[in-house]
Amino acid sequence: MILAAFLTGMTFCGLALALIRAEDTFDKFGSAAAMFCAWCAFGMLLMAGLYGLGLVLPAIAGAAVLALRSTDTFGRRLHALASYKLPIGVAALLCSVAAWIGILNLMEEIPYG
């Protein structure tokens, strides 16, 4: 559960941040809310990943998200999804919550965490 939520959430974070960077609309509220959700999810996923998965996979995934955010070509190719940046950011936040539920299950030694 932790690995699936982590990888899905990181994918959504990278996608949301790339779409925000590449957009040319004037939707300031949607962009701000999507950026807030994506950065909060990014931090929460890194912390959950470090606790549940070790150091290597979260470091690689975090570097990939930051590299994806800095490129404009990926966001331009997915420009048709720009109107979905807020739902993608919220989905990243929900994945980070799911990862933390798994981490808390591990802390309480509940099976299938």
Coordinates of C-alpha atoms in Angstrom, one line a residue:
M1 CA 0.0 0.0 0.0
I2 CA 2.8 2.4 0.9
L3 CA 4.7 1.8 -2.3
A4 CA 1.7 2.1 -4.6
A5 CA 0.5 5.3 -2.8
F6 CA 4.0 6.7 -2.9
L7 CA 4.6 6.1 -6.6
T8 CA 1.2 7.2 -7.7
G9 CA 1.4 10.3 -5.5
M10 CA 4.8 11.2 -6.8
T11 CA 3.5 10.8 -10.4
F12 CA 0.6 13.1 -9.7
C13 CA 2.9 15.7 -8.0
G14 CA 5.2 15.8 -11.0
L15 CA 2.3 16.0 -13.4
A16 CA 0.6 18.8 -11.4
L17 CA 3.8 20.8 -11.0
A18 CA 4.7 20.4 -14.7
L19 CA 1.2 21.5 -15.8
I20 CA 1.3 24.6 -13.5
R21 CA 4.7 25.6 -14.9
A22 CA 3.7 25.2 -18.5
E23 CA 0.2 26.7 -18.4
D24 CA -0.6 30.1 -20.0
T25 CA -4.1 30.7 -18.5
F26 CA -5.1 33.2 -16.0
D27 CA -6.6 30.8 -13.4
K28 CA -4.6 32.1 -10.5
F29 CA -6.7 30.4 -7.8
G30 CA -6.6 27.0 -9.4
S31 CA -2.9 27.3 -9.9
A32 CA -2.3 28.4 -6.4
A33 CA -4.4 25.7 -4.9
A34 CA -2.9 23.0 -7.1
M35 CA 0.6 24.2 -6.3
F36 CA -0.2 24.1 -2.6
C37 CA -1.6 20.6 -2.8
A38 CA 1.3 19.3 -4.9
W39 CA 4.0 20.7 -2.7
C40 CA 2.3 19.5 0.5
A41 CA 1.9 16.1 -1.0
F42 CA 5.5 16.1 -2.2
G43 CA 6.8 16.8 1.3
M44 CA 4.5 14.3 2.9
L45 CA 5.4 11.6 0.4
L46 CA 9.1 12.2 0.9
M47 CA 8.7 11.8 4.6
A48 CA 6.5 8.7 4.3
G49 CA 8.8 7.2 1.7
L50 CA 11.9 7.8 3.9
Y51 CA 10.2 6.0 6.8
G52 CA 8.6 3.2 4.9
L53 CA 10.8 2.6 1.9
G54 CA 14.3 3.6 2.8
L55 CA 16.5 6.3 1.2
V56 CA 17.1 5.3 -2.4
L57 CA 13.6 5.1 -3.9
P58 CA 12.3 8.4 -2.3
A59 CA 15.5 10.2 -3.4
I60 CA 15.2 9.0 -7.0
A61 CA 11.5 9.8 -7.1
G62 CA 12.0 13.2 -5.6
A63 CA 14.8 14.1 -8.0
A64 CA 12.6 12.9 -10.9
V65 CA 9.7 15.1 -9.8
L66 CA 12.0 18.1 -9.4
A67 CA 13.6 17.5 -12.8
L68 CA 10.2 17.0 -14.4
R69 CA 9.0 20.3 -12.9
S70 CA 12.0 22.2 -14.4
T71 CA 11.3 21.0 -17.9
D72 CA 8.8 22.9 -20.0
T73 CA 8.5 20.4 -22.8
F74 CA 6.7 17.7 -20.8
G75 CA 4.1 20.2 -19.6
R76 CA 3.6 21.5 -23.1
R77 CA 2.9 18.1 -24.4
L78 CA 0.3 17.5 -21.8
H79 CA -1.2 21.0 -22.2
A80 CA -4.6 19.5 -22.8
L81 CA -4.7 18.4 -19.2
A82 CA -4.1 21.9 -17.9
S83 CA -7.7 22.4 -16.7
Y84 CA -7.2 19.3 -14.5
K85 CA -4.3 20.6 -12.6
L86 CA -6.3 21.1 -9.4
P87 CA -7.9 17.6 -9.3
I88 CA -4.4 16.1 -10.1
G89 CA -3.0 18.1 -7.1
V90 CA -5.7 16.9 -4.8
A91 CA -5.2 13.4 -6.0
A92 CA -1.5 13.7 -5.1
L93 CA -2.5 14.9 -1.7
L94 CA -4.9 12.0 -1.2
C95 CA -2.2 9.6 -2.2
S96 CA 0.1 11.1 0.4
V97 CA -2.6 10.6 3.1
A98 CA -3.0 7.0 2.0
A99 CA 0.8 6.5 2.3
W100 CA 0.7 8.0 5.8
I101 CA -2.1 5.6 6.8
G102 CA 0.2 2.8 5.7
I103 CA 3.0 4.3 7.7
L104 CA 0.8 4.6 10.8
N105 CA -0.2 0.9 10.3
L106 CA 3.5 0.0 10.3
M107 CA 4.1 2.0 13.5
E108 CA 1.2 0.3 15.2
E109 CA 2.3 -3.1 13.8
I110 CA -1.0 -3.7 12.0
P111 CA -0.7 -6.2 9.2
Y112 CA -0.9 -5.2 5.5
G113 CA 0.5 -1.7 6.1

